[in-house]
Amino acid sequence: MGAHSVWVLEYARSPVHPVSGVYYGAHNQGTMNLPFAYILIRTADAVALVDVGHDANDFGGEIANSIGVTGWTPPEIVLGECGVRPEDVTHIFITHAHFDHIGGLKFFPNAKIFIQKKELESWMWILAKGRRFRSLLAGLNPADILYLTQANIEGRLELLEGPREDVLPGIHLYPAHDTHTAGSQYVVVQNRGSDDRLVLSGDVVYTYRNLTGDDQLDPCFVPPGLANGSQTKLIQAAEEMLGIVGNDERRIIPVHEEKLAQFYPSRLSDHGLRIVEICVADGEQSRV
Ligand SMILES: [Zn+2]
């Protein structure tokens, strides 16, 4: 218990995601079930999201279809399971600009958006390089980058150059540059004290297997396969996250991890989407 409630809200899934995209070097291992989710944080004064999913009705939906994503559900239904409306959202922390993390921004007209400046600049650079660089654009809907510039005109965009501690009280943003993407960042939620922290890892860590490999007794970092940055920096960022949570792996929360429900209370919504309750603030009701 503490000052923040945190829920992981599934909004779609892919039953056929290539294993090699999630684990570097996992060639010829077929496909796996991959949940797509974003994270809701409620504090006394704010409603924050870490990433926002995608919009099935724009080019993000075409990308989703091309990789077998099914069951997309709009934010008013997903957030409604926790008694929140999209227009209530005050803060959005974008870990990175892949379509399934940023494409839903348009659904949250009142939120201020926080993203690393390097993330925006690097995608602009790749787009400017032209077609021969398009392999680096995997997972990007260019319209989402345009949306950021529009949000900037509206005064709703904050471009971060490195860490931002206490962006909200007890919520910190840290860069993980040149990892999964050039300007990835992750979120730390601190409840009671320095020993009560959560790391919301974005896609720097897709699943717990990225932290441990296949042998829990002899753990080995296996970085994500999909990366515009470096495998070494992905591993360094994962080590940094483990340090923040005192090597308690379960306090790192990867949104694509199907096993979260084994470690935290959860339920399925009427739409068949999983709601995982990571923690509930004092005075807040459980949603599972
Ligand atoms: Zn990603």
GROMACS .gro file of C-alpha atoms and ligand atoms in nm:
model
  289
    1MET     CA    1   0.000   0.000   0.000
    2GLY     CA    2   0.108   0.358  -0.046
    3ALA     CA    3   0.033   0.668  -0.248
    4HIS     CA    4  -0.006   0.507  -0.590
    5SER     CA    5  -0.233   0.249  -0.747
    6VAL     CA    6  -0.092   0.066  -1.048
    7TRP     CA    7  -0.282  -0.158  -1.292
    8VAL     CA    8  -0.161  -0.328  -1.611
    9LEU     CA    9  -0.448  -0.318  -1.859
   10GLU     CA   10  -0.445  -0.552  -2.156
   11TYR     CA   11  -0.611  -0.401  -2.463
   12ALA     CA   12  -0.520  -0.652  -2.738
   13ARG     CA   13  -0.295  -0.951  -2.795
   14SER     CA   14  -0.103  -1.141  -3.057
   15PRO     CA   15  -0.128  -1.521  -3.036
   16VAL     CA   16   0.142  -1.556  -3.303
   17HIS     CA   17   0.423  -1.316  -3.214
   18PRO     CA   18   0.766  -1.434  -3.332
   19VAL     CA   19   0.976  -1.551  -3.036
   20SER     CA   20   1.283  -1.403  -3.206
   21GLY     CA   21   1.136  -1.052  -3.171
   22VAL     CA   22   1.122  -1.089  -2.795
   23TYR     CA   23   1.448  -1.280  -2.733
   24TYR     CA   24   1.769  -1.198  -2.914
   25GLY     CA   25   1.911  -1.499  -3.091
   26ALA     CA   26   1.600  -1.714  -3.049
   27HIS     CA   27   1.600  -1.831  -3.408
   28ASN     CA   28   1.356  -2.092  -3.532
   29GLN     CA   29   1.162  -2.101  -3.206
   30GLY     CA   30   0.827  -2.023  -3.363
   31THR     CA   31   0.566  -1.792  -3.215
   32MET     CA   32   0.432  -1.704  -2.874
   33ASN     CA   33   0.130  -1.538  -2.716
   34LEU     CA   34   0.206  -1.171  -2.652
   35PRO     CA   35  -0.031  -0.947  -2.457
   36PHE     CA   36  -0.048  -0.580  -2.556
   37ALA     CA   37  -0.115  -0.352  -2.260
   38TYR     CA   38  -0.066  -0.012  -2.102
   39ILE     CA   39  -0.034   0.086  -1.738
   40LEU     CA   40  -0.268   0.304  -1.533
   41ILE     CA   41  -0.130   0.489  -1.230
   42ARG     CA   42  -0.370   0.667  -0.998
   43THR     CA   43  -0.242   0.910  -0.737
   44ALA     CA   44  -0.434   1.148  -0.510
   45ASP     CA   45  -0.413   1.426  -0.768
   46ALA     CA   46  -0.339   1.267  -1.105
   47VAL     CA   47  -0.441   0.996  -1.347
   48ALA     CA   48  -0.138   0.884  -1.542
   49LEU     CA   49  -0.079   0.631  -1.817
   50VAL     CA   50   0.246   0.466  -1.912
   51ASP     CA   51   0.196   0.425  -2.286
   52VAL     CA   52  -0.143   0.430  -2.456
   53GLY     CA   53  -0.175   0.135  -2.695
   54HIS     CA   54  -0.268   0.192  -3.058
   55ASP     CA   55  -0.569   0.291  -3.266
   56ALA     CA   56  -0.702  -0.005  -3.467
   57ASN     CA   57  -0.856   0.235  -3.718
   58ASP     CA   58  -0.543   0.406  -3.846
   59PHE     CA   59  -0.211   0.282  -3.989
   60GLY     CA   60  -0.125   0.145  -3.645
   61GLY     CA   61  -0.413  -0.095  -3.697
   62GLU     CA   62  -0.260  -0.203  -4.028
   63ILE     CA   63   0.072  -0.273  -3.855
   64ALA     CA   64  -0.116  -0.464  -3.585
   65ASN     CA   65  -0.301  -0.674  -3.845
   66SER     CA   66   0.025  -0.751  -4.023
   67ILE     CA   67   0.168  -0.905  -3.704
   68GLY     CA   68  -0.144  -1.094  -3.599
   69VAL     CA   69  -0.276  -0.866  -3.323
   70THR     CA   70  -0.638  -0.942  -3.233
   71GLY     CA   71  -0.904  -0.826  -2.988
   72TRP     CA   72  -0.828  -0.454  -2.991
   73THR     CA   73  -1.052  -0.278  -2.744
   74PRO     CA   74  -1.091   0.102  -2.716
   75PRO     CA   75  -0.959   0.291  -2.413
   76GLU     CA   76  -1.298   0.392  -2.275
   77ILE     CA   77  -1.377   0.024  -2.221
   78VAL     CA   78  -1.029  -0.075  -2.104
   79LEU     CA   79  -0.998   0.212  -1.856
   80GLY     CA   80  -1.364   0.182  -1.757
   81GLU     CA   81  -1.271  -0.139  -1.574
   82CYS     CA   82  -1.088   0.086  -1.328
   83GLY     CA   83  -1.348   0.362  -1.319
   84VAL     CA   84  -1.146   0.601  -1.536
   85ARG     CA   85  -1.255   0.786  -1.852
   86PRO     CA   86  -1.000   0.879  -2.122
   87GLU     CA   87  -1.068   1.249  -2.065
   88ASP     CA   88  -0.969   1.206  -1.698
   89VAL     CA   89  -0.611   1.120  -1.790
   90THR     CA   90  -0.379   1.405  -1.688
   91HIS     CA   91  -0.031   1.267  -1.764
   92ILE     CA   92   0.104   1.026  -2.026
   93PHE     CA   93   0.457   0.887  -2.006
   94ILE     CA   94   0.557   0.739  -2.342
   95THR     CA   95   0.832   0.478  -2.306
   96HIS     CA   96   0.895   0.476  -2.683
   97ALA     CA   97   0.720   0.552  -3.010
   98HIS     CA   98   0.638   0.207  -3.147
   99PHE     CA   99   0.276   0.205  -3.264
  100ASP     CA  100   0.147  -0.010  -2.977
  101HIS     CA  101   0.285   0.227  -2.715
  102ILE     CA  102   0.207   0.571  -2.861
  103GLY     CA  103  -0.067   0.531  -3.124
  104GLY     CA  104  -0.358   0.590  -2.887
  105LEU     CA  105  -0.256   0.945  -2.788
  106LYS     CA  106  -0.551   1.095  -2.974
  107PHE     CA  107  -0.790   0.932  -2.727
  108PHE     CA  108  -0.657   1.143  -2.438
  109PRO     CA  109  -0.717   1.507  -2.530
  110ASN     CA  110  -0.649   1.654  -2.185
  111ALA     CA  111  -0.323   1.479  -2.102
  112LYS     CA  112   0.024   1.625  -2.096
  113ILE     CA  113   0.267   1.397  -2.282
  114PHE     CA  114   0.623   1.322  -2.166
  115ILE     CA  115   0.872   1.159  -2.402
  116GLN     CA  116   1.248   1.172  -2.447
  117LYS     CA  117   1.352   1.437  -2.700
  118LYS     CA  118   1.595   1.184  -2.848
  119GLU     CA  119   1.307   0.948  -2.929
  120LEU     CA  120   1.134   1.213  -3.139
  121GLU     CA  121   1.457   1.328  -3.305
  122SER     CA  122   1.575   0.978  -3.393
  123TRP     CA  123   1.250   0.884  -3.568
  124MET     CA  124   1.257   1.213  -3.759
  125TRP     CA  125   1.614   1.129  -3.864
  126ILE     CA  126   1.521   0.781  -3.987
  127LEU     CA  127   1.217   0.915  -4.174
  128ALA     CA  128   1.434   1.181  -4.338
  129LYS     CA  129   1.690   0.922  -4.452
  130GLY     CA  130   1.437   0.772  -4.691
  131ARG     CA  131   1.322   0.432  -4.811
  132ARG     CA  132   1.651   0.247  -4.791
  133PHE     CA  133   1.641   0.292  -4.411
  134ARG     CA  134   1.289   0.154  -4.374
  135SER     CA  135   1.396  -0.160  -4.188
  136LEU     CA  136   1.462   0.074  -3.893
  137LEU     CA  137   1.101   0.193  -3.913
  138ALA     CA  138   0.953  -0.144  -3.812
  139GLY     CA  139   0.676  -0.080  -3.563
  140LEU     CA  140   0.645   0.292  -3.635
  141ASN     CA  141   0.334   0.472  -3.753
  142PRO     CA  142   0.480   0.801  -3.886
  143ALA     CA  143   0.148   0.974  -3.810
  144ASP     CA  144   0.224   0.927  -3.440
  145ILE     CA  145   0.535   1.143  -3.479
  146LEU     CA  146   0.323   1.407  -3.651
  147TYR     CA  147   0.079   1.387  -3.361
  148LEU     CA  148   0.361   1.476  -3.120
  149THR     CA  149   0.435   1.793  -3.315
  150GLN     CA  150   0.063   1.881  -3.302
  151ALA     CA  151   0.055   1.821  -2.926
  152ASN     CA  152   0.358   2.046  -2.898
  153ILE     CA  153   0.170   2.329  -3.073
  154GLU     CA  154  -0.113   2.275  -2.824
  155GLY     CA  155   0.132   2.305  -2.534
  156ARG     CA  156   0.076   1.943  -2.426
  157LEU     CA  157   0.418   1.798  -2.503
  158GLU     CA  158   0.722   1.792  -2.279
  159LEU     CA  159   1.043   1.671  -2.443
  160LEU     CA  160   1.285   1.538  -2.183
  161GLU     CA  161   1.661   1.546  -2.214
  162GLY     CA  162   1.755   1.271  -1.971
  163PRO     CA  163   1.601   1.183  -1.634
  164ARG     CA  164   1.307   1.364  -1.472
  165GLU     CA  165   1.261   1.277  -1.107
  166ASP     CA  166   0.929   1.352  -0.937
  167VAL     CA  167   0.749   1.427  -1.264
  168LEU     CA  168   0.465   1.353  -1.024
  169PRO     CA  169   0.543   1.300  -0.655
  170GLY     CA  170   0.718   0.962  -0.629
  171ILE     CA  171   0.716   0.901  -1.005
  172HIS     CA  172   1.045   0.922  -1.192
  173LEU     CA  173   1.138   0.893  -1.561
  174TYR     CA  174   1.478   0.757  -1.661
  175PRO     CA  175   1.633   0.733  -2.008
  176ALA     CA  176   1.744   0.404  -2.159
  177HIS     CA  177   1.888   0.549  -2.475
  178ASP     CA  178   2.009   0.338  -2.768
  179THR     CA  179   1.837   0.027  -2.635
  180HIS     CA  180   1.504  -0.099  -2.780
  181THR     CA  181   1.476   0.240  -2.950
  182ALA     CA  182   1.710   0.539  -2.959
  183GLY     CA  183   1.518   0.740  -2.699
  184SER     CA  184   1.347   0.477  -2.484
  185GLN     CA  185   1.269   0.565  -2.123
  186TYR     CA  186   1.127   0.377  -1.826
  187VAL     CA  187   0.921   0.474  -1.524
  188VAL     CA  188   0.993   0.423  -1.155
  189VAL     CA  189   0.705   0.438  -0.908
  190GLN     CA  190   0.812   0.487  -0.548
  191ASN     CA  191   0.557   0.422  -0.277
  192ARG     CA  192   0.658   0.428   0.088
  193GLY     CA  193   1.034   0.431   0.080
  194SER     CA  194   1.341   0.352  -0.121
  195ASP     CA  195   1.280  -0.022  -0.073
  196ASP     CA  196   0.928   0.004  -0.219
  197ARG     CA  197   0.987   0.077  -0.585
  198LEU     CA  198   0.840  -0.055  -0.908
  199VAL     CA  199   1.005  -0.028  -1.249
  200LEU     CA  200   0.771  -0.001  -1.550
  201SER     CA  201   1.015  -0.116  -1.811
  202GLY     CA  202   0.856  -0.038  -2.147
  203ASP     CA  203   1.005  -0.273  -2.408
  204VAL     CA  204   1.357  -0.256  -2.266
  205VAL     CA  205   1.238  -0.568  -2.084
  206TYR     CA  206   0.954  -0.750  -2.269
  207THR     CA  207   0.921  -1.041  -2.027
  208TYR     CA  208   1.098  -1.188  -1.724
  209ARG     CA  209   1.287  -1.422  -1.955
  210ASN     CA  210   1.479  -1.115  -2.076
  211LEU     CA  211   1.612  -1.086  -1.719
  212THR     CA  212   1.683  -1.449  -1.643
  213GLY     CA  213   1.705  -1.657  -1.958
  214ASP     CA  214   1.572  -2.010  -1.931
  215ASP     CA  215   1.744  -2.119  -1.608
  216GLN     CA  216   1.623  -1.938  -1.296
  217LEU     CA  217   1.907  -2.096  -1.098
  218ASP     CA  218   2.171  -1.967  -1.337
  219PRO     CA  219   2.022  -1.644  -1.469
  220CYS     CA  220   2.139  -1.483  -1.790
  221PHE     CA  221   2.028  -1.158  -1.951
  222VAL     CA  222   1.866  -1.227  -2.290
  223PRO     CA  223   1.787  -0.888  -2.444
  224PRO     CA  224   1.488  -0.829  -2.672
  225GLY     CA  225   1.539  -0.927  -3.034
  226LEU     CA  226   1.376  -0.613  -3.175
  227ALA     CA  227   1.619  -0.327  -3.112
  228ASN     CA  228   1.727  -0.013  -3.296
  229GLY     CA  229   1.997   0.039  -3.034
  230SER     CA  230   2.246  -0.207  -2.893
  231GLN     CA  231   2.209  -0.541  -2.719
  232THR     CA  232   2.480  -0.439  -2.473
  233LYS     CA  233   2.290  -0.123  -2.376
  234LEU     CA  234   1.969  -0.325  -2.338
  235ILE     CA  235   2.148  -0.549  -2.089
  236GLN     CA  236   2.302  -0.252  -1.909
  237ALA     CA  237   1.956  -0.091  -1.874
  238ALA     CA  238   1.810  -0.418  -1.742
  239GLU     CA  239   2.089  -0.436  -1.484
  240GLU     CA  240   2.017  -0.074  -1.386
  241MET     CA  241   1.650  -0.162  -1.335
  242LEU     CA  242   1.739  -0.460  -1.118
  243GLY     CA  243   1.953  -0.230  -0.906
  244ILE     CA  244   1.659   0.007  -0.854
  245VAL     CA  245   1.440  -0.275  -0.722
  246GLY     CA  246   1.708  -0.443  -0.511
  247ASN     CA  247   1.732  -0.737  -0.753
  248ASP     CA  248   1.368  -0.830  -0.686
  249GLU     CA  249   1.275  -0.919  -1.046
  250ARG     CA  250   0.904  -0.924  -0.974
  251ARG     CA  251   0.911  -0.551  -0.902
  252ILE     CA  252   1.000  -0.493  -1.267
  253ILE     CA  253   0.672  -0.479  -1.460
  254PRO     CA  254   0.697  -0.568  -1.833
  255VAL     CA  255   0.369  -0.499  -2.015
  256HIS     CA  256   0.415  -0.781  -2.268
  257GLU     CA  257   0.462  -1.040  -1.989
  258GLU     CA  258   0.180  -1.294  -1.988
  259LYS     CA  259   0.298  -1.433  -1.652
  260LEU     CA  260   0.225  -1.114  -1.455
  261ALA     CA  261  -0.100  -1.277  -1.345
  262GLN     CA  262   0.102  -1.549  -1.172
  263PHE     CA  263   0.261  -1.294  -0.942
  264TYR     CA  264  -0.010  -1.030  -0.896
  265PRO     CA  265  -0.387  -1.044  -0.844
  266SER     CA  266  -0.586  -1.020  -1.164
  267ARG     CA  267  -0.918  -1.088  -1.337
  268LEU     CA  268  -1.053  -1.110  -1.691
  269SER     CA  269  -1.296  -0.841  -1.810
  270ASP     CA  270  -1.617  -0.920  -1.997
  271HIS     CA  271  -1.413  -0.855  -2.312
  272GLY     CA  272  -1.166  -1.128  -2.215
  273LEU     CA  273  -0.889  -0.879  -2.134
  274ARG     CA  274  -0.673  -0.922  -1.827
  275ILE     CA  275  -0.654  -0.657  -1.556
  276VAL     CA  276  -0.348  -0.703  -1.333
  277GLU     CA  277  -0.340  -0.513  -1.007
  278ILE     CA  278   0.019  -0.436  -0.908
  279CYS     CA  279  -0.064  -0.222  -0.604
  280VAL     CA  280  -0.355  -0.027  -0.458
  281ALA     CA  281  -0.315   0.308  -0.280
  282ASP     CA  282  -0.445   0.366   0.071
  283GLY     CA  283  -0.816   0.443   0.044
  284GLU     CA  284  -0.847   0.318  -0.316
  285GLN     CA  285  -1.061   0.014  -0.398
  286SER     CA  286  -0.932  -0.301  -0.557
  287ARG     CA  287  -1.039  -0.341  -0.920
  288VAL     CA  288  -0.987  -0.716  -0.933
  289ZN      ZN  289   0.842  -0.159  -2.878
   0.00000   0.00000   0.00000
